[in-house]
Every structure is written in C-alpha cells, then in structure tokens.
Amino acid sequence: MITFRQKNKPLVVTDRLIIRLPSMDDYEAWLRLRRESESFLNHWEPKKEKEFYSKDSFQTRVRWAKRNFSSTKVLHLFLFLKVNHNLIGGLTLDNIRYGPFHSASLGYWIGEGFSNNGFMTEGLRAIIHYANKTLKVTRLEAAILPNNNASKRVLEKCEFKYEGVGQSYLQINGRWRNHVLYANVNKNRRGSAS
C-alpha cells in the first residue's frame, strides 16, 4: 500500500518505508550512514568533494532539495524505516522535464547494512507511482555501472528496460566509466498522442 501526504514537505509511505525531503535534523543519521557505507558506495558513485560530509554542505543540500521540490525541478528524498525511523538511503529524480518530454533522471543509494532486503525496490516502486500520478512524469531514466548487478536487479524488478550503453557516461571514483542505460516508461505513454 502506498499513501501520499503533503504538509510542508512531501511524504510517501509504503508498507515498510517513509520517504520524504531531508531536513537538518537528519544530518547526524546521514553522516553516520554515509561514513559506515563509504567503501561500499564509493564503487558506484562520483568522487566526493572535500566538504561533502560537512554540516554546511548538508544544509546547502537540504535548502536545495526544498527549493527544487517547490519548483518541481528535482525531487531529492531520504528513505527511512517505518518501524523505527532509521535513515537507510536516498533517491533523486533529477532533470525533471515537462513539455513534450515528461521525463526525469533517477539516482539512488542505500546504506550497506540495508542492501539486499528489498527496501530500494519498494522505495523505487513508490516513487515511480508518485512521479506518474503526482508529477505526471511518465518516463524515468537510470544509468548504472555494467557490473552493478544488485542495481540491475532492482531496476528490472521495477519494470525498467535496457536501452543501451552510455559511453564515458559519468566519472566514478575519478574515472570516466561506461554506464548501462535503463528506462521505466508508463504503459499509458506508449503510443499515445497526448
């Protein structure tokens, strides 16, 4: 079951998760989770700036997330366990485009201790639904490293389809890397003229 609520901030609730905008109250939990999972996440993410873990940098991201949510340009959210409100990861719908596109780019991460439990699959399914129904974004694009089998499984469970390879797509750990491209296209979009 998925429910949506909005009062000062977006809130998506699933069977096991609460998905919402980050706040400054999340800083310590975020810092702990990111540091504990640093070596796990560094395989898949761009190289971090020196100030990545600073409180000022986090505050900038919180403000950026709120401002961009209000303008529906970016949806930057954190995932929390419903049972104890522990932060477990995050996801972002970026580059949200309307007009003839109605599409967005998807990025996500999960703390190492929470991987392989179906949490990201549950979160992505909820955000796909939210994007389709609330934002009217009907095409979500994702790019993953070819050897990221866990991410590939998550995307395929969420009905993303393989679309090709992006050559030298993104710098990971300081190196340009090819990425495998996937897209989730809402079935109502296929072939419709509206």
PDB file of C-alpha atoms in Angstrom:
ATOM      1  CA  MET A   1       0.000   0.000   0.000  1.00  0.00           C
ATOM      2  CA  ILE A   2       1.271   3.475  -0.906  1.00  0.00           C
ATOM      3  CA  THR A   3      -0.075   6.695   0.532  1.00  0.00           C
ATOM      4  CA  PHE A   4       0.909  10.271  -0.265  1.00  0.00           C
ATOM      5  CA  ARG A   5       0.667  13.200   2.109  1.00  0.00           C
ATOM      6  CA  GLN A   6       1.873  16.767   1.743  1.00  0.00           C
ATOM      7  CA  LYS A   7       2.007  19.292   4.539  1.00  0.00           C
ATOM      8  CA  ASN A   8       5.115  21.455   4.402  1.00  0.00           C
ATOM      9  CA  LYS A   9       7.021  18.543   2.841  1.00  0.00           C
ATOM     10  CA  PRO A  10       6.269  15.566   0.630  1.00  0.00           C
ATOM     11  CA  LEU A  11       5.699  12.267   2.318  1.00  0.00           C
ATOM     12  CA  VAL A  12       5.336   8.864   0.700  1.00  0.00           C
ATOM     13  CA  VAL A  13       4.519   5.967   2.998  1.00  0.00           C
ATOM     14  CA  THR A  14       4.809   2.321   1.946  1.00  0.00           C
ATOM     15  CA  ASP A  15       4.475  -0.883   3.941  1.00  0.00           C
ATOM     16  CA  ARG A  16       7.994  -0.546   5.377  1.00  0.00           C
ATOM     17  CA  LEU A  17       9.216   2.938   4.422  1.00  0.00           C
ATOM     18  CA  ILE A  18       8.713   6.644   4.941  1.00  0.00           C
ATOM     19  CA  ILE A  19      10.095   8.696   2.054  1.00  0.00           C
ATOM     20  CA  ARG A  20      10.465  12.444   2.488  1.00  0.00           C
ATOM     21  CA  LEU A  21      12.590  15.522   1.930  1.00  0.00           C
ATOM     22  CA  PRO A  22      15.732  15.724   4.073  1.00  0.00           C
ATOM     23  CA  SER A  23      15.873  18.154   6.992  1.00  0.00           C
ATOM     24  CA  MET A  24      18.728  19.417   9.157  1.00  0.00           C
ATOM     25  CA  ASP A  25      17.536  17.032  11.880  1.00  0.00           C
ATOM     26  CA  ASP A  26      18.726  14.194   9.607  1.00  0.00           C
ATOM     27  CA  TYR A  27      22.352  15.349   9.482  1.00  0.00           C
ATOM     28  CA  GLU A  28      23.811  13.086  12.199  1.00  0.00           C
ATOM     29  CA  ALA A  29      21.986   9.982  10.925  1.00  0.00           C
ATOM     30  CA  TRP A  30      23.019  10.765   7.335  1.00  0.00           C
ATOM     31  CA  LEU A  31      26.649  11.359   8.332  1.00  0.00           C
ATOM     32  CA  ARG A  32      26.806   8.088  10.280  1.00  0.00           C
ATOM     33  CA  LEU A  33      25.159   6.047   7.500  1.00  0.00           C
ATOM     34  CA  ARG A  34      27.282   7.553   4.724  1.00  0.00           C
ATOM     35  CA  ARG A  35      30.534   7.056   6.672  1.00  0.00           C
ATOM     36  CA  GLU A  36      29.642   3.465   7.637  1.00  0.00           C
ATOM     37  CA  SER A  37      28.834   2.704   3.982  1.00  0.00           C
ATOM     38  CA  GLU A  38      31.587   4.776   2.363  1.00  0.00           C
ATOM     39  CA  SER A  39      33.685   1.942   0.894  1.00  0.00           C
ATOM     40  CA  PHE A  40      30.518   0.148  -0.274  1.00  0.00           C
ATOM     41  CA  LEU A  41      29.130   3.269  -2.017  1.00  0.00           C
ATOM     42  CA  ASN A  42      32.434   4.517  -3.466  1.00  0.00           C
ATOM     43  CA  HIS A  43      32.332   1.696  -6.051  1.00  0.00           C
ATOM     44  CA  TRP A  44      29.227   3.227  -7.630  1.00  0.00           C
ATOM     45  CA  GLU A  45      29.354   6.992  -7.003  1.00  0.00           C
ATOM     46  CA  PRO A  46      31.310  10.014  -8.230  1.00  0.00           C
ATOM     47  CA  LYS A  47      34.312  11.146  -6.186  1.00  0.00           C
ATOM     48  CA  LYS A  48      33.269  13.258  -3.198  1.00  0.00           C
ATOM     49  CA  GLU A  49      34.279  16.880  -2.698  1.00  0.00           C
ATOM     50  CA  LYS A  50      36.318  17.576   0.459  1.00  0.00           C
ATOM     51  CA  GLU A  51      33.365  19.301   2.122  1.00  0.00           C
ATOM     52  CA  PHE A  52      30.853  16.551   1.218  1.00  0.00           C
ATOM     53  CA  TYR A  53      30.419  15.473   4.860  1.00  0.00           C
ATOM     54  CA  SER A  54      30.344  18.978   6.366  1.00  0.00           C
ATOM     55  CA  LYS A  55      27.255  20.298   8.124  1.00  0.00           C
ATOM     56  CA  ASP A  56      27.310  23.419   5.916  1.00  0.00           C
ATOM     57  CA  SER A  57      27.317  21.306   2.763  1.00  0.00           C
ATOM     58  CA  PHE A  58      24.442  19.199   4.123  1.00  0.00           C
ATOM     59  CA  GLN A  59      22.480  22.359   4.947  1.00  0.00           C
ATOM     60  CA  THR A  60      23.012  23.582   1.380  1.00  0.00           C
ATOM     61  CA  ARG A  61      21.630  20.264   0.066  1.00  0.00           C
ATOM     62  CA  VAL A  62      18.595  20.500   2.373  1.00  0.00           C
ATOM     63  CA  ARG A  63      17.792  24.007   1.124  1.00  0.00           C
ATOM     64  CA  TRP A  64      18.417  22.934  -2.482  1.00  0.00           C
ATOM     65  CA  ALA A  65      16.053  19.965  -2.049  1.00  0.00           C
ATOM     66  CA  LYS A  66      13.242  22.141  -0.653  1.00  0.00           C
ATOM     67  CA  ARG A  67      13.654  24.870  -3.275  1.00  0.00           C
ATOM     68  CA  ASN A  68      13.758  22.400  -6.174  1.00  0.00           C
ATOM     69  CA  PHE A  69      10.811  20.416  -4.846  1.00  0.00           C
ATOM     70  CA  SER A  70       8.742  23.618  -4.747  1.00  0.00           C
ATOM     71  CA  SER A  71       9.618  24.334  -8.380  1.00  0.00           C
ATOM     72  CA  THR A  72       9.222  20.611  -9.351  1.00  0.00           C
ATOM     73  CA  LYS A  73      12.696  20.570 -10.945  1.00  0.00           C
ATOM     74  CA  VAL A  74      14.219  17.946  -8.657  1.00  0.00           C
ATOM     75  CA  LEU A  75      12.825  15.508  -6.136  1.00  0.00           C
ATOM     76  CA  HIS A  76      15.585  14.693  -3.617  1.00  0.00           C
ATOM     77  CA  LEU A  77      14.346  12.357  -0.876  1.00  0.00           C
ATOM     78  CA  PHE A  78      15.531  10.218   2.006  1.00  0.00           C
ATOM     79  CA  LEU A  79      14.256   6.726   2.832  1.00  0.00           C
ATOM     80  CA  PHE A  80      13.509   5.829   6.450  1.00  0.00           C
ATOM     81  CA  LEU A  81      12.353   2.586   8.009  1.00  0.00           C
ATOM     82  CA  LYS A  82       8.755   2.964   9.112  1.00  0.00           C
ATOM     83  CA  VAL A  83       9.268   0.804  12.198  1.00  0.00           C
ATOM     84  CA  ASN A  84      11.987   2.947  13.848  1.00  0.00           C
ATOM     85  CA  HIS A  85      12.527   5.956  11.542  1.00  0.00           C
ATOM     86  CA  ASN A  86      16.169   4.998  10.848  1.00  0.00           C
ATOM     87  CA  LEU A  87      17.616   6.559   7.690  1.00  0.00           C
ATOM     88  CA  ILE A  88      18.585   3.845   5.201  1.00  0.00           C
ATOM     89  CA  GLY A  89      19.207   5.625   1.885  1.00  0.00           C
ATOM     90  CA  GLY A  90      18.141   8.230  -0.595  1.00  0.00           C
ATOM     91  CA  LEU A  91      16.842   8.751  -4.097  1.00  0.00           C
ATOM     92  CA  THR A  92      16.652  11.625  -6.509  1.00  0.00           C
ATOM     93  CA  LEU A  93      14.543  12.407  -9.551  1.00  0.00           C
ATOM     94  CA  ASP A  94      16.680  14.997 -11.308  1.00  0.00           C
ATOM     95  CA  ASN A  95      16.422  16.937 -14.535  1.00  0.00           C
ATOM     96  CA  ILE A  96      12.623  16.729 -14.455  1.00  0.00           C
ATOM     97  CA  ARG A  97      11.445  17.825 -17.890  1.00  0.00           C
ATOM     98  CA  TYR A  98       7.901  18.637 -18.914  1.00  0.00           C
ATOM     99  CA  GLY A  99       6.600  19.816 -22.292  1.00  0.00           C
ATOM    100  CA  PRO A 100       6.976  17.000 -24.827  1.00  0.00           C
ATOM    101  CA  PHE A 101       9.298  15.022 -22.502  1.00  0.00           C
ATOM    102  CA  HIS A 102       7.546  14.358 -19.161  1.00  0.00           C
ATOM    103  CA  SER A 103      10.693  12.562 -18.027  1.00  0.00           C
ATOM    104  CA  ALA A 104      13.343  12.572 -15.304  1.00  0.00           C
ATOM    105  CA  SER A 105      16.680  11.008 -14.416  1.00  0.00           C
ATOM    106  CA  LEU A 106      16.767   8.680 -11.422  1.00  0.00           C
ATOM    107  CA  GLY A 107      19.585   8.188  -8.936  1.00  0.00           C
ATOM    108  CA  TYR A 108      19.582   6.286  -5.655  1.00  0.00           C
ATOM    109  CA  TRP A 109      21.778   4.895  -2.886  1.00  0.00           C
ATOM    110  CA  ILE A 110      21.293   2.655   0.128  1.00  0.00           C
ATOM    111  CA  GLY A 111      23.431   2.046   3.191  1.00  0.00           C
ATOM    112  CA  GLU A 112      25.390  -1.194   3.055  1.00  0.00           C
ATOM    113  CA  GLY A 113      23.640  -2.706   6.075  1.00  0.00           C
ATOM    114  CA  PHE A 114      20.245  -2.250   4.404  1.00  0.00           C
ATOM    115  CA  SER A 115      21.054  -3.582   0.938  1.00  0.00           C
ATOM    116  CA  ASN A 116      19.572  -6.831  -0.380  1.00  0.00           C
ATOM    117  CA  ASN A 117      16.412  -6.525   1.724  1.00  0.00           C
ATOM    118  CA  GLY A 118      14.049  -5.180  -0.954  1.00  0.00           C
ATOM    119  CA  PHE A 119      13.938  -1.681   0.551  1.00  0.00           C
ATOM    120  CA  MET A 120      15.151   0.113  -2.574  1.00  0.00           C
ATOM    121  CA  THR A 121      12.761  -1.866  -4.782  1.00  0.00           C
ATOM    122  CA  GLU A 122       9.889  -0.845  -2.505  1.00  0.00           C
ATOM    123  CA  GLY A 123      11.044   2.792  -2.476  1.00  0.00           C
ATOM    124  CA  LEU A 124      11.506   2.974  -6.242  1.00  0.00           C
ATOM    125  CA  ARG A 125       8.089   1.466  -6.925  1.00  0.00           C
ATOM    126  CA  ALA A 126       6.535   4.123  -4.691  1.00  0.00           C
ATOM    127  CA  ILE A 127       8.467   6.950  -6.367  1.00  0.00           C
ATOM    128  CA  ILE A 128       7.582   5.686  -9.842  1.00  0.00           C
ATOM    129  CA  HIS A 129       3.926   5.767  -8.797  1.00  0.00           C
ATOM    130  CA  TYR A 130       4.370   9.245  -7.256  1.00  0.00           C
ATOM    131  CA  ALA A 131       6.145  10.534 -10.379  1.00  0.00           C
ATOM    132  CA  ASN A 132       3.448   9.146 -12.689  1.00  0.00           C
ATOM    133  CA  LYS A 133       0.404  10.259 -10.672  1.00  0.00           C
ATOM    134  CA  THR A 134       1.514  13.439  -8.915  1.00  0.00           C
ATOM    135  CA  LEU A 135       4.231  14.912 -11.148  1.00  0.00           C
ATOM    136  CA  LYS A 136       2.837  13.488 -14.422  1.00  0.00           C
ATOM    137  CA  VAL A 137       6.370  12.307 -15.249  1.00  0.00           C
ATOM    138  CA  THR A 138       5.916   9.105 -17.227  1.00  0.00           C
ATOM    139  CA  ARG A 139       9.475   8.228 -18.271  1.00  0.00           C
ATOM    140  CA  LEU A 140      12.219   7.635 -15.702  1.00  0.00           C
ATOM    141  CA  GLU A 141      15.773   7.059 -16.870  1.00  0.00           C
ATOM    142  CA  ALA A 142      18.556   5.384 -14.877  1.00  0.00           C
ATOM    143  CA  ALA A 143      22.211   4.654 -15.606  1.00  0.00           C
ATOM    144  CA  ILE A 144      24.244   2.046 -13.738  1.00  0.00           C
ATOM    145  CA  LEU A 145      27.720   0.576 -13.973  1.00  0.00           C
ATOM    146  CA  PRO A 146      27.718  -2.660 -16.007  1.00  0.00           C
ATOM    147  CA  ASN A 147      28.963  -4.702 -13.013  1.00  0.00           C
ATOM    148  CA  ASN A 148      26.354  -3.362 -10.562  1.00  0.00           C
ATOM    149  CA  ASN A 149      24.220  -6.494 -10.563  1.00  0.00           C
ATOM    150  CA  ALA A 150      22.242  -5.533  -7.446  1.00  0.00           C
ATOM    151  CA  SER A 151      21.140  -2.265  -9.059  1.00  0.00           C
ATOM    152  CA  LYS A 152      20.305  -4.079 -12.277  1.00  0.00           C
ATOM    153  CA  ARG A 153      18.013  -6.452 -10.339  1.00  0.00           C
ATOM    154  CA  VAL A 154      16.303  -3.532  -8.578  1.00  0.00           C
ATOM    155  CA  LEU A 155      15.639  -1.717 -11.855  1.00  0.00           C
ATOM    156  CA  GLU A 156      14.334  -4.833 -13.585  1.00  0.00           C
ATOM    157  CA  LYS A 157      12.003  -5.604 -10.650  1.00  0.00           C
ATOM    158  CA  CYS A 158      10.677  -2.060 -11.076  1.00  0.00           C
ATOM    159  CA  GLU A 159       9.979  -2.660 -14.792  1.00  0.00           C
ATOM    160  CA  PHE A 160      12.915  -0.674 -16.169  1.00  0.00           C
ATOM    161  CA  LYS A 161      14.001  -1.879 -19.601  1.00  0.00           C
ATOM    162  CA  TYR A 162      17.508  -1.932 -21.036  1.00  0.00           C
ATOM    163  CA  GLU A 163      18.069   0.808 -23.627  1.00  0.00           C
ATOM    164  CA  GLY A 164      21.792   0.753 -24.383  1.00  0.00           C
ATOM    165  CA  VAL A 165      25.203   1.864 -23.186  1.00  0.00           C
ATOM    166  CA  GLY A 166      26.272   5.423 -22.408  1.00  0.00           C
ATOM    167  CA  GLN A 167      29.932   5.728 -23.396  1.00  0.00           C
ATOM    168  CA  SER A 168      32.098   7.507 -20.783  1.00  0.00           C
ATOM    169  CA  TYR A 169      28.808   8.482 -19.166  1.00  0.00           C
ATOM    170  CA  LEU A 170      29.886   9.541 -15.673  1.00  0.00           C
ATOM    171  CA  GLN A 171      33.048   9.851 -13.596  1.00  0.00           C
ATOM    172  CA  ILE A 172      33.130   7.216 -10.865  1.00  0.00           C
ATOM    173  CA  ASN A 173      35.959   7.453  -8.388  1.00  0.00           C
ATOM    174  CA  GLY A 174      37.740   9.889 -10.725  1.00  0.00           C
ATOM    175  CA  ARG A 175      37.484   7.721 -13.887  1.00  0.00           C
ATOM    176  CA  TRP A 176      35.110   8.118 -16.850  1.00  0.00           C
ATOM    177  CA  ARG A 177      33.017   4.965 -16.951  1.00  0.00           C
ATOM    178  CA  ASN A 178      30.520   3.491 -19.384  1.00  0.00           C
ATOM    179  CA  HIS A 179      27.039   3.007 -17.929  1.00  0.00           C
ATOM    180  CA  VAL A 180      24.154   0.746 -18.878  1.00  0.00           C
ATOM    181  CA  LEU A 181      21.025   2.801 -19.592  1.00  0.00           C
ATOM    182  CA  TYR A 182      17.547   1.773 -18.464  1.00  0.00           C
ATOM    183  CA  ALA A 183      14.121   3.428 -18.616  1.00  0.00           C
ATOM    184  CA  ASN A 184      10.756   2.894 -16.983  1.00  0.00           C
ATOM    185  CA  VAL A 185       8.021   4.085 -19.330  1.00  0.00           C
ATOM    186  CA  ASN A 186       4.454   4.300 -18.082  1.00  0.00           C
ATOM    187  CA  LYS A 187       2.270   1.952 -20.134  1.00  0.00           C
ATOM    188  CA  ASN A 188      -0.240   4.784 -20.790  1.00  0.00           C
ATOM    189  CA  ARG A 189       2.502   6.784 -22.505  1.00  0.00           C
ATOM    190  CA  ARG A 190       3.354   4.222 -25.145  1.00  0.00           C
ATOM    191  CA  GLY A 191       1.898   5.266 -28.457  1.00  0.00           C
ATOM    192  CA  SER A 192      -0.457   7.906 -27.042  1.00  0.00           C
ATOM    193  CA  ALA A 193      -0.731  11.299 -28.702  1.00  0.00           C
ATOM    194  CA  SER A 194      -1.451  13.362 -25.575  1.00  0.00           C
TER     195      SER A 194
END
